[in-house]
GROMACS .gro file of C-alpha atoms in nm:
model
  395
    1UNK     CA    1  -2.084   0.028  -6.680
    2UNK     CA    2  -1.996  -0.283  -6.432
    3UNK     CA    3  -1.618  -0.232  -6.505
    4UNK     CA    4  -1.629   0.121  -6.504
    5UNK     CA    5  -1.811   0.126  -6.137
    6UNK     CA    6  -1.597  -0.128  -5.962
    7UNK     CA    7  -1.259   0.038  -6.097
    8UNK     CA    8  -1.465   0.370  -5.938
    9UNK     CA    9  -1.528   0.161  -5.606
   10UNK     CA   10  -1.125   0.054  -5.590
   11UNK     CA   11  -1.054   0.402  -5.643
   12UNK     CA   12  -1.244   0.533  -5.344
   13UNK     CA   13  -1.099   0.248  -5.136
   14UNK     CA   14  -0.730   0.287  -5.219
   15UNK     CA   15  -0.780   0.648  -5.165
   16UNK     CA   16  -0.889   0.597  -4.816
   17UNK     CA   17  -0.682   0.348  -4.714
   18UNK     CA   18  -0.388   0.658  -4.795
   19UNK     CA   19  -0.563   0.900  -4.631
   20UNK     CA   20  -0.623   0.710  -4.267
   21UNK     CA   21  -0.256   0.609  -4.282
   22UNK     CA   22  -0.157   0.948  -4.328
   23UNK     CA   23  -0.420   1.072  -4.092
   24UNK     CA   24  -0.298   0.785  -3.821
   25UNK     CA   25   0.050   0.884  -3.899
   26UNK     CA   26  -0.009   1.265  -3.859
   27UNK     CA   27  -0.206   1.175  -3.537
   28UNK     CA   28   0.103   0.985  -3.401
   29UNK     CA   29   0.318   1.218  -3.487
   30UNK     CA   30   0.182   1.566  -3.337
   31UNK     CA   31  -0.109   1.426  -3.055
   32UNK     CA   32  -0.059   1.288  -2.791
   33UNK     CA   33  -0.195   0.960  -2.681
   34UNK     CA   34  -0.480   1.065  -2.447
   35UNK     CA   35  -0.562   1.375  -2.683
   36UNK     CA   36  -0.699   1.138  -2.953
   37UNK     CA   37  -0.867   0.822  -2.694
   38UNK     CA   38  -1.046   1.087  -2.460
   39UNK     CA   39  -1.333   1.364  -2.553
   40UNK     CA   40  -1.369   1.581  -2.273
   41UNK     CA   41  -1.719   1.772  -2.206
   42UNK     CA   42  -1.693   2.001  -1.877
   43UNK     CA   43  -1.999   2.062  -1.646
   44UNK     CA   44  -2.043   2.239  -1.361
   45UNK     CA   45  -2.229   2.095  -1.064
   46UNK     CA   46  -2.330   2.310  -0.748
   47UNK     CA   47  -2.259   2.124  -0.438
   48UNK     CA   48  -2.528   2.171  -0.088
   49UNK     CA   49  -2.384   2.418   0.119
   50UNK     CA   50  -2.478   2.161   0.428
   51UNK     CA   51  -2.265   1.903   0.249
   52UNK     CA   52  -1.924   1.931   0.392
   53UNK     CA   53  -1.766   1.741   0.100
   54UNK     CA   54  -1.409   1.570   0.054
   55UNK     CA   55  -1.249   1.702  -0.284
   56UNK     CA   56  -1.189   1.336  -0.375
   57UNK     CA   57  -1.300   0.994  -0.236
   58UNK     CA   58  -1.093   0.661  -0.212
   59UNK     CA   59  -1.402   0.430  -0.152
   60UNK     CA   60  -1.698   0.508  -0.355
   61UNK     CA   61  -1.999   0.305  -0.515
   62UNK     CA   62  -2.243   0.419  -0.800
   63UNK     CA   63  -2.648   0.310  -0.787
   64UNK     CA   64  -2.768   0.305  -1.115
   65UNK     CA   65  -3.181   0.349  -0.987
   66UNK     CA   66  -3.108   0.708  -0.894
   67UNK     CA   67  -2.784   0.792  -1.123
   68UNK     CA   68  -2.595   0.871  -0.811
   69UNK     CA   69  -2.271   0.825  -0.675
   70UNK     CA   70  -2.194   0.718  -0.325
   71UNK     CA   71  -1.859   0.813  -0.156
   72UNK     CA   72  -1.747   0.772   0.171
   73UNK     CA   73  -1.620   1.089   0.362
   74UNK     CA   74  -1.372   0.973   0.595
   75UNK     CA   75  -1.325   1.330   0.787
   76UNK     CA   76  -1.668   1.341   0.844
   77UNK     CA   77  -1.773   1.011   0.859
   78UNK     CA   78  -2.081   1.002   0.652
   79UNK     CA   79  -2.130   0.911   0.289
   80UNK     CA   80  -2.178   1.216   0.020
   81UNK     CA   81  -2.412   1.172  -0.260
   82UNK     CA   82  -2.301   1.306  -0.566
   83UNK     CA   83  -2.636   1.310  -0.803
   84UNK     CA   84  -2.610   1.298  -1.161
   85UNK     CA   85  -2.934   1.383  -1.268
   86UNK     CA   86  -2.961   1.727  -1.124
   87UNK     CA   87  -2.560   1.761  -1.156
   88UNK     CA   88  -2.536   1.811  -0.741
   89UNK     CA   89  -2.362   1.727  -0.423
   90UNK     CA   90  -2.737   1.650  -0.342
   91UNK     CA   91  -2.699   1.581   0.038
   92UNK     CA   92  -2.457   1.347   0.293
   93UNK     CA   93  -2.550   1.037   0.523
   94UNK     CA   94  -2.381   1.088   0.866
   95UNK     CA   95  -2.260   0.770   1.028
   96UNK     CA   96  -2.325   0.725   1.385
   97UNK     CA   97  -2.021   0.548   1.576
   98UNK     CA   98  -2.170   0.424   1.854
   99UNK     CA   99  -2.545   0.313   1.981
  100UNK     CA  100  -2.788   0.076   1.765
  101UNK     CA  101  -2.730   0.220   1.442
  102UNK     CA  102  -2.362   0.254   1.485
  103UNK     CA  103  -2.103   0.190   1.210
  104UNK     CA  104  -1.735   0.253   1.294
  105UNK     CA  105  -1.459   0.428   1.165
  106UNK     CA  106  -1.333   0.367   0.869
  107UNK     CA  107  -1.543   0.243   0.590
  108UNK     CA  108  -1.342  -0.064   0.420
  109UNK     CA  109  -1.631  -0.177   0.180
  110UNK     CA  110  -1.946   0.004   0.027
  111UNK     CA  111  -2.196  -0.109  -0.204
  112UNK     CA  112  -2.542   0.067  -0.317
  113UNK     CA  113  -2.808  -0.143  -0.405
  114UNK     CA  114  -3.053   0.098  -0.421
  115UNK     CA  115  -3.116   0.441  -0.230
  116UNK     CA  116  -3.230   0.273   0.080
  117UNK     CA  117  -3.041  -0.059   0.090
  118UNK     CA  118  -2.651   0.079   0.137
  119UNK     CA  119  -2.419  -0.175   0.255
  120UNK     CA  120  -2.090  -0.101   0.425
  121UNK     CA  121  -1.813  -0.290   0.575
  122UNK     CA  122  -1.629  -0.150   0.848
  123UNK     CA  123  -1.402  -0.433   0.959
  124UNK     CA  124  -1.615  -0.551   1.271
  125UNK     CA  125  -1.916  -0.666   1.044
  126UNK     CA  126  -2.126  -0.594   0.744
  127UNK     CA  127  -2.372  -0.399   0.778
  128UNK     CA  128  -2.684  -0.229   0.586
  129UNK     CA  129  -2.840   0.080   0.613
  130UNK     CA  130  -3.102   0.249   0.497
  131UNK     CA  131  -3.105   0.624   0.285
  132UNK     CA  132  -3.088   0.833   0.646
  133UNK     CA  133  -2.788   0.578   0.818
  134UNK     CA  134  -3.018   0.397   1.018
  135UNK     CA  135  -2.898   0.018   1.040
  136UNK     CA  136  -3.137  -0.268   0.946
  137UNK     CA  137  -2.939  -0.507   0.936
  138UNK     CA  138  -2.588  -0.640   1.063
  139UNK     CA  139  -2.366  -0.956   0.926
  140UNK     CA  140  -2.115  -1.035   1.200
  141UNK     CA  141  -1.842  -1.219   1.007
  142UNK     CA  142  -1.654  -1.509   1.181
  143UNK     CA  143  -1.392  -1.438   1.398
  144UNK     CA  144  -1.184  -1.696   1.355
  145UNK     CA  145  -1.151  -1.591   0.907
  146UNK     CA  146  -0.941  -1.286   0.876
  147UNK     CA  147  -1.143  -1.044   0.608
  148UNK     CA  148  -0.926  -0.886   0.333
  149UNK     CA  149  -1.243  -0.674   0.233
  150UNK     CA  150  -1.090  -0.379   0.155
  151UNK     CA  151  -1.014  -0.080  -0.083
  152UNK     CA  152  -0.643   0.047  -0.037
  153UNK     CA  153  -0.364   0.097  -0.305
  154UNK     CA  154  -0.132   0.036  -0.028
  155UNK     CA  155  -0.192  -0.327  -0.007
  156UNK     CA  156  -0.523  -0.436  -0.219
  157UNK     CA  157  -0.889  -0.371  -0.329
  158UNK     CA  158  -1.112  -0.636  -0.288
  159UNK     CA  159  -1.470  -0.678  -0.260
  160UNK     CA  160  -1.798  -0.898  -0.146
  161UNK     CA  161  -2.082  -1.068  -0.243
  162UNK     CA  162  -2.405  -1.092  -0.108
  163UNK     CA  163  -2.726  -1.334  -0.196
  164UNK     CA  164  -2.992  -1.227   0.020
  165UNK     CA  165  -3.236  -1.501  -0.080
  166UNK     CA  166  -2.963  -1.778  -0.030
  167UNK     CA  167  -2.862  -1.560   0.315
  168UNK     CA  168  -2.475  -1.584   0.231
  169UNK     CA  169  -2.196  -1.379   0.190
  170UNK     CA  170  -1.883  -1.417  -0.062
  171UNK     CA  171  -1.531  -1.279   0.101
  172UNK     CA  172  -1.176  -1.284   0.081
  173UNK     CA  173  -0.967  -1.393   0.399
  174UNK     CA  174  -0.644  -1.436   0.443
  175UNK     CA  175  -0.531  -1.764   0.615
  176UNK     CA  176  -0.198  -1.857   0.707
  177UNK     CA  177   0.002  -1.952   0.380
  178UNK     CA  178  -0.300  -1.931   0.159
  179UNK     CA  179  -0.561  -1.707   0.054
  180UNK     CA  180  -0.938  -1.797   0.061
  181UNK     CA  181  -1.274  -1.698  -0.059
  182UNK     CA  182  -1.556  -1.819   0.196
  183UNK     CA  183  -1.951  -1.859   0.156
  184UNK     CA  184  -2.077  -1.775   0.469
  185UNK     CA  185  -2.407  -1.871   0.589
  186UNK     CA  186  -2.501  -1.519   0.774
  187UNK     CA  187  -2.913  -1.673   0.895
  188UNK     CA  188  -2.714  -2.017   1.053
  189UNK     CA  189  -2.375  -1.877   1.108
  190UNK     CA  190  -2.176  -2.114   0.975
  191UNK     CA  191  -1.910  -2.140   0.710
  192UNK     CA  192  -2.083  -2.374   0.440
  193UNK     CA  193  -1.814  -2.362   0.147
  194UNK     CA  194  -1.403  -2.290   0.108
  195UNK     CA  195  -1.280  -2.153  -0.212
  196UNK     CA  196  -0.898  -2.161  -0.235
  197UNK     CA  197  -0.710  -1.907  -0.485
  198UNK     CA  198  -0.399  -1.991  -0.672
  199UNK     CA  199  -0.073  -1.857  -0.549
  200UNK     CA  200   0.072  -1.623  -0.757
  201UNK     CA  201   0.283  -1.778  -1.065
  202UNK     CA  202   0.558  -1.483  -0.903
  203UNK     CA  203   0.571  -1.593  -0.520
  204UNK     CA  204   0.761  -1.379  -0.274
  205UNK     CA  205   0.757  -1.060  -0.040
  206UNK     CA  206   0.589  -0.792  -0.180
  207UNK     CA  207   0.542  -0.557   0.106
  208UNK     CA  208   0.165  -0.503   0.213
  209UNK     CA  209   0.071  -0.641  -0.114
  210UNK     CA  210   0.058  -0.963   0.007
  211UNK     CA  211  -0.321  -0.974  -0.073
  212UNK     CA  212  -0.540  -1.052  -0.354
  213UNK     CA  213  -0.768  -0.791  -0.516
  214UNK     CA  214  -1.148  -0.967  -0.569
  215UNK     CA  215  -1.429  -0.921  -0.783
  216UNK     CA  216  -1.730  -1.112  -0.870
  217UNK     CA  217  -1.907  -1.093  -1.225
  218UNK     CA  218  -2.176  -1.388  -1.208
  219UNK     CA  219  -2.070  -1.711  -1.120
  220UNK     CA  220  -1.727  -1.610  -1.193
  221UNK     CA  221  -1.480  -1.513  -0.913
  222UNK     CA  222  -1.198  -1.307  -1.050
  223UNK     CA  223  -0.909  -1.214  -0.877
  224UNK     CA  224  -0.505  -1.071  -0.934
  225UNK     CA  225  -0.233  -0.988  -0.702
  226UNK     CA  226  -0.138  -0.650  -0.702
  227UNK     CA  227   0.236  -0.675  -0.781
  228UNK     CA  228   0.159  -0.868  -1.131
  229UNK     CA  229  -0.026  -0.843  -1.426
  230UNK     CA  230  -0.168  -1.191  -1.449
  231UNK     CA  231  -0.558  -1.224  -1.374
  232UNK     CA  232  -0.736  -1.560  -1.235
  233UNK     CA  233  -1.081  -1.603  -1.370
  234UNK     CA  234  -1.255  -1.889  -1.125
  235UNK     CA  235  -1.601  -2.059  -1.250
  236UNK     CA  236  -1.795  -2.202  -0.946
  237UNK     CA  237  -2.001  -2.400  -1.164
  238UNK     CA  238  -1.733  -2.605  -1.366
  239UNK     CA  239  -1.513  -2.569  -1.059
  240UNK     CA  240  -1.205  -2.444  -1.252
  241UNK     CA  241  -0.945  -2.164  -1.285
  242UNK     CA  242  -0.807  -1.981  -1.604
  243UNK     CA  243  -0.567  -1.773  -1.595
  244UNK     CA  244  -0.491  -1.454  -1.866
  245UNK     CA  245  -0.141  -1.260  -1.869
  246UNK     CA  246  -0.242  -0.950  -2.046
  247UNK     CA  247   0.044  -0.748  -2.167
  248UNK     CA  248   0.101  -0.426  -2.113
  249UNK     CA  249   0.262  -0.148  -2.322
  250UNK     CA  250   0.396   0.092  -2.055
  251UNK     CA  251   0.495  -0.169  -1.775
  252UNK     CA  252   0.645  -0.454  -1.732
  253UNK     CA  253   0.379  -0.807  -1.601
  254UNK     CA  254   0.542  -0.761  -1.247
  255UNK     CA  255   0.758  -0.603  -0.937
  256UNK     CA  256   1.071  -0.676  -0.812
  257UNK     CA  257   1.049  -0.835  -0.483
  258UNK     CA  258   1.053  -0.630  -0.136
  259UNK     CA  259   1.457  -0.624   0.000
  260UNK     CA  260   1.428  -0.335   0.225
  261UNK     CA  261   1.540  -0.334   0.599
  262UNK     CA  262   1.324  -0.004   0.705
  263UNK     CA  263   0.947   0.150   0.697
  264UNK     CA  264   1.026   0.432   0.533
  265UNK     CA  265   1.193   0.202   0.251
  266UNK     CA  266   0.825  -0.004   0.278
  267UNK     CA  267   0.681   0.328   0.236
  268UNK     CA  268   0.867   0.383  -0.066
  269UNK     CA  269   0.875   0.052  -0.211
  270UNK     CA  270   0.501   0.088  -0.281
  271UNK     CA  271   0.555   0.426  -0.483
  272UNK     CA  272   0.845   0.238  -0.631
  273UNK     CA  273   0.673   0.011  -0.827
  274UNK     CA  274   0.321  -0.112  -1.001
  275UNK     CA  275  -0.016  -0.129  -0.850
  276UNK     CA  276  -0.232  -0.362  -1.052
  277UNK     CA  277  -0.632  -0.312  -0.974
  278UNK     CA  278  -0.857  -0.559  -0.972
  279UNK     CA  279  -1.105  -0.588  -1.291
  280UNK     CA  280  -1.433  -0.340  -1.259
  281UNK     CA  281  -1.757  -0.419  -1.457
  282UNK     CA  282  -1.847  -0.171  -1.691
  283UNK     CA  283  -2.235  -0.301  -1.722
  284UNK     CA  284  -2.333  -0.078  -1.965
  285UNK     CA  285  -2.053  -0.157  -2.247
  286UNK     CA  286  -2.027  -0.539  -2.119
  287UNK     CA  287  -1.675  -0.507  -2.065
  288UNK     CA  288  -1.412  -0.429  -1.795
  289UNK     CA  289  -1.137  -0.206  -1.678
  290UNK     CA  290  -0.833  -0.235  -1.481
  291UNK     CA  291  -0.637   0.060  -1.352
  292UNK     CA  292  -0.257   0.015  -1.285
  293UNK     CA  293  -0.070   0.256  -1.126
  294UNK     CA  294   0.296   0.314  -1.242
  295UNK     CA  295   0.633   0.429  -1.067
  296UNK     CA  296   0.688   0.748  -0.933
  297UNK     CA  297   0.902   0.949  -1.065
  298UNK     CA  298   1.017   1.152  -0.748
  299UNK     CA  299   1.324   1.014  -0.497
  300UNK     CA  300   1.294   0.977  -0.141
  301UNK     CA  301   1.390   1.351  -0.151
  302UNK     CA  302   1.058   1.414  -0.156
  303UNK     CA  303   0.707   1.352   0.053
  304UNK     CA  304   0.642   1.024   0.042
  305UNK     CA  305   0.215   1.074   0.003
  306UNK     CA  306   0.340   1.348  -0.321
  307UNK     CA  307   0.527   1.039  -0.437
  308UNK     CA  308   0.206   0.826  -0.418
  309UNK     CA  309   0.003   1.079  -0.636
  310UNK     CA  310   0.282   1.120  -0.905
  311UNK     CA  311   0.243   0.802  -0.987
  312UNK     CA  312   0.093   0.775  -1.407
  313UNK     CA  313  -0.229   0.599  -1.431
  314UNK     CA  314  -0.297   0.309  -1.697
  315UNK     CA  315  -0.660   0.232  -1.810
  316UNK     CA  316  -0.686  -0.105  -2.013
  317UNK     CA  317  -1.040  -0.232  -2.085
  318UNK     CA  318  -1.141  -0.605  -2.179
  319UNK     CA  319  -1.410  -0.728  -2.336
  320UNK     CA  320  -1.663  -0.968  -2.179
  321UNK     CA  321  -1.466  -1.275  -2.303
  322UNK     CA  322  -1.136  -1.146  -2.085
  323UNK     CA  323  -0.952  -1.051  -2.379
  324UNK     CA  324  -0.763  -0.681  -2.377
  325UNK     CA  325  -0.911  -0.387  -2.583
  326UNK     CA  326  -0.645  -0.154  -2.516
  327UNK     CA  327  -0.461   0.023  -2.311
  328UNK     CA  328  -0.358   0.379  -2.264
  329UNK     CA  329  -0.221   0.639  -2.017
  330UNK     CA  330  -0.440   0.903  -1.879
  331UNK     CA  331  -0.308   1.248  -1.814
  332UNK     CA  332  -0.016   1.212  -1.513
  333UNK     CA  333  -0.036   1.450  -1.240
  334UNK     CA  334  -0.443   1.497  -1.237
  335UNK     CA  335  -0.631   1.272  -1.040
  336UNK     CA  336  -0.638   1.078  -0.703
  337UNK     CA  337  -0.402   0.789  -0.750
  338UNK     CA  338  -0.550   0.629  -0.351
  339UNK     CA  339  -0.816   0.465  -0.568
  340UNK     CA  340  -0.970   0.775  -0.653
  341UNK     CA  341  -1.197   0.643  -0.931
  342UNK     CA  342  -1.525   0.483  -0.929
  343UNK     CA  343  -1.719   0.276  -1.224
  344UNK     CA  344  -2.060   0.317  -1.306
  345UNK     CA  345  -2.308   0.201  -1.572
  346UNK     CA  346  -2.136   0.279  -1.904
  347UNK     CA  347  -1.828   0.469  -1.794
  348UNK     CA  348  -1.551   0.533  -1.516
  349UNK     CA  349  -1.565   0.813  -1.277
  350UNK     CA  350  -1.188   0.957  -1.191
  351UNK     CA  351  -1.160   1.232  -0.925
  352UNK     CA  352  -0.978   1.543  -1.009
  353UNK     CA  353  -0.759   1.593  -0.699
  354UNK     CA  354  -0.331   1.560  -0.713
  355UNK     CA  355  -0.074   1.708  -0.493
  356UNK     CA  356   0.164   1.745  -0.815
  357UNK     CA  357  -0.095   1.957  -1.002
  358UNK     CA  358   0.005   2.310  -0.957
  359UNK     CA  359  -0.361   2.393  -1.053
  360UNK     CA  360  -0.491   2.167  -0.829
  361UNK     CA  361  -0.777   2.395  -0.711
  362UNK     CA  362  -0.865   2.359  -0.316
  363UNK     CA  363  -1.217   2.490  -0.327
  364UNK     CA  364  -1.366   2.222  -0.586
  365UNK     CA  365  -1.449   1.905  -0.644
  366UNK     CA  366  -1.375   1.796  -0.987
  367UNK     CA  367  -1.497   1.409  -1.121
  368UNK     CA  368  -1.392   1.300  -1.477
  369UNK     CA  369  -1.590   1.043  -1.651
  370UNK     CA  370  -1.451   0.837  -1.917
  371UNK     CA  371  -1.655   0.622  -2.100
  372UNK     CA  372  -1.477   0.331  -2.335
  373UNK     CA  373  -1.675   0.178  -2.647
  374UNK     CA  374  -1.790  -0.148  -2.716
  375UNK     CA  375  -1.491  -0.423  -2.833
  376UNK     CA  376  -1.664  -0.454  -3.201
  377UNK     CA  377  -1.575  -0.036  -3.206
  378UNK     CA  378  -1.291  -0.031  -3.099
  379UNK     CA  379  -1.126  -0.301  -3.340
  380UNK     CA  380  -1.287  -0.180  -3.634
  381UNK     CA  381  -1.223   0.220  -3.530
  382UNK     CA  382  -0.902   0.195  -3.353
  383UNK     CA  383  -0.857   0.348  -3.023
  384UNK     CA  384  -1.119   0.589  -2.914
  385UNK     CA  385  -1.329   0.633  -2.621
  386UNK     CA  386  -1.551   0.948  -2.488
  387UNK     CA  387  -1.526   1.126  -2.137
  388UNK     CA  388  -1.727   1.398  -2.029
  389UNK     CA  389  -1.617   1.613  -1.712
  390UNK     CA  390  -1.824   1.729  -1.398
  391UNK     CA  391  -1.687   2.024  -1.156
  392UNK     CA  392  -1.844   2.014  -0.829
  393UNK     CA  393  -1.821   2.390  -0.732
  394UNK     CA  394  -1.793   2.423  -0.355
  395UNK     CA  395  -2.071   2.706  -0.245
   0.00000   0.00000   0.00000
């Protein structure tokens, strides 16, 4: 029977080794990519009626103690809560702008530690409120370190690092020539450490993306430039750099350099060309995801901000060793390319809004979460990953 059952057991194999080729091939041939990496789910979520909300957000943070998402409103100042238990706009923080509990126009950093600990940069000092914007505490940064906190697909996205029981602060400043972290010491105010970050392998002009984009995953500092594809991984305990060049399959690992004489050619430059983000933690899978934007595919014929949100978007996850999962292309002309996406525990949040969508729907706010699998998954599986949907209907 032995011979019998293992000729029976090659069989089966052989068999479906043919019929996932032919199924890949069929796939490759009549689906698009992002029809076979992304499951869609769609559900609706009533938004407050006192919540004036945006119909995307370009800085926005996700605490995982109340499943809610934070995003700053810039018209109305304040900070909408988007609540994914109950599937609401559940209510908005309003932001003073002046007196004891002011924070000023416009928000350049958020983070959510927990529904009353909500920290927010708004380039005169960090500060931290509490779940109705009143302000308990305030970081004044140094004057003399120019902060390059910030979250802006113009020039970069970078972000902080706070250790309450040490009392310091991790940032990126720009000095001249050189870019910096710094560990500030916020309870003796004083500057107690100096991180330098390699230059670019690429130097030049690049516009406004002169800046590093900064992240912080444990004792690791990782950063990238925005105009190339390579990604500096720095280890404050061994006190050394690595750097990856992960490749990409729809761009090329960086710009051309800025040779423009005007703003509206600076303008254009930036729609022109690539927009690498920096690395986001995805807790919940252990891995991480980097967005690039791509080129526009519009001339200077046309609005420059239209030009911004025709840009393609490029999602390619890593695992928690740095090495690249894949890479695909999300659906062009659907979401807010101004860093319109937020990560959260075991997905990525992208917000339905996009000038070139001629169903782009004024009266709702739309958020798309996709969620990519674990490494093991993917390489034994091939390229799949789930999403689900949530439409924010405005009352």
């Amino acid at each position: 029977m032995r011979p019998y059952f293992c000729i029976f057991v090659i069989t089966l194999y052989l068999f479906g080794i043919q019929s996932c080729k032919r199924q890949s091939q069929s796939s490759a041939n009549d689906e698009p990519a992002t029809d076979r990496l992304l499951k869609t789910e769609t559900i609706t979520v009533k938004s407050n009626p006192t919540v004036v909300s945006l119909l995307s957000y370009g800085l926005s943070d996700y605490c995982h103690n109340n499943r809610c998402i934070y995003s700053y409103n810039y018209k109305e100042h304040a900070i909408d809560i988007l609540d994914l238990k109950t599937d609401t706009v559940s209510r908005s923080i309003s932001l003073e702008s002046e007196g004891p509990n002011a924070v000023m126009r416009e928000l350049h950093g958020l983070q959510v530690y927990s529904p009353d600990t909500i920290v927010t940069y708004d380039f005169v000092a960090i500060k931290i409120i509490d779940s109705v914007g009143n302000v308990i505490s305030k970081i004044e940064l140094p004057d003399n370190c120019f902060s390059r906190i910030d979250c802006n697909v113009r020039s970069n996205i970078s972000d902080f690092k706070i250790d309450m029981d040490n009392h310091t602060i991790l940032y990126p400043i720009k000095q001249p020539g050189k870019n910096e972290i710094i560990e500030y010491d916020f309870a003796e105010k004083s500057v107690v450490n100096h991180i330098a970050l390699k230059n670019p392998i690429h130097e030049g002009y690049y516009g406004f993306m002169d800046y590093p984009n900064v992240s912080f995953y444990k004792d690791c500092i990782i950063y990238n430039y925005p105009f190339e594809a390579n990604v500096y991984i720095y280890d404050r305990k061994s006190d050394s750099t690595r750097m990856i060049s992960p490749k990409s399959k729809f761009t090329d690992n960086r710009i051309k350099e800025y040779d423009g004489k005007s703003v509206e050619e600076l303008s254009w430059y930036g729609a022109s060309n690539c927009f690498y983000s920096p690395l986001y933690l995805i807790p919940g899978k252990d891995c991480f995801v980097r967005i690039t934007l791509g080129e526009t595919s519009l001339d200077k014929s046309d609005n420059i901000d239209k030009a911004y949100y025709d840009r393609p978007i490029y999602f390619m996850t890593f695992d928690n060793e740095f090495k690249v999962i894949d890479e695909f292309e999300i659906e062009r002309n659907r979401y807010n390319t101004f860093a319109g996406w937020c990560p959260l525990y075991d997905r990525i949040a992208f917000f339905q809004e996009n000038a070139c969508d001629p169903q782009n729907d004024i009266d709702r706010l739309n958020v798309e979460m996709t969620r990519p699998i674990n490494a093991f998954c993917v390489a034994f599986m091939g390229r799949f990953s789930m999403s689900f949907r949530i439409e924010c209907l405005k009352s």
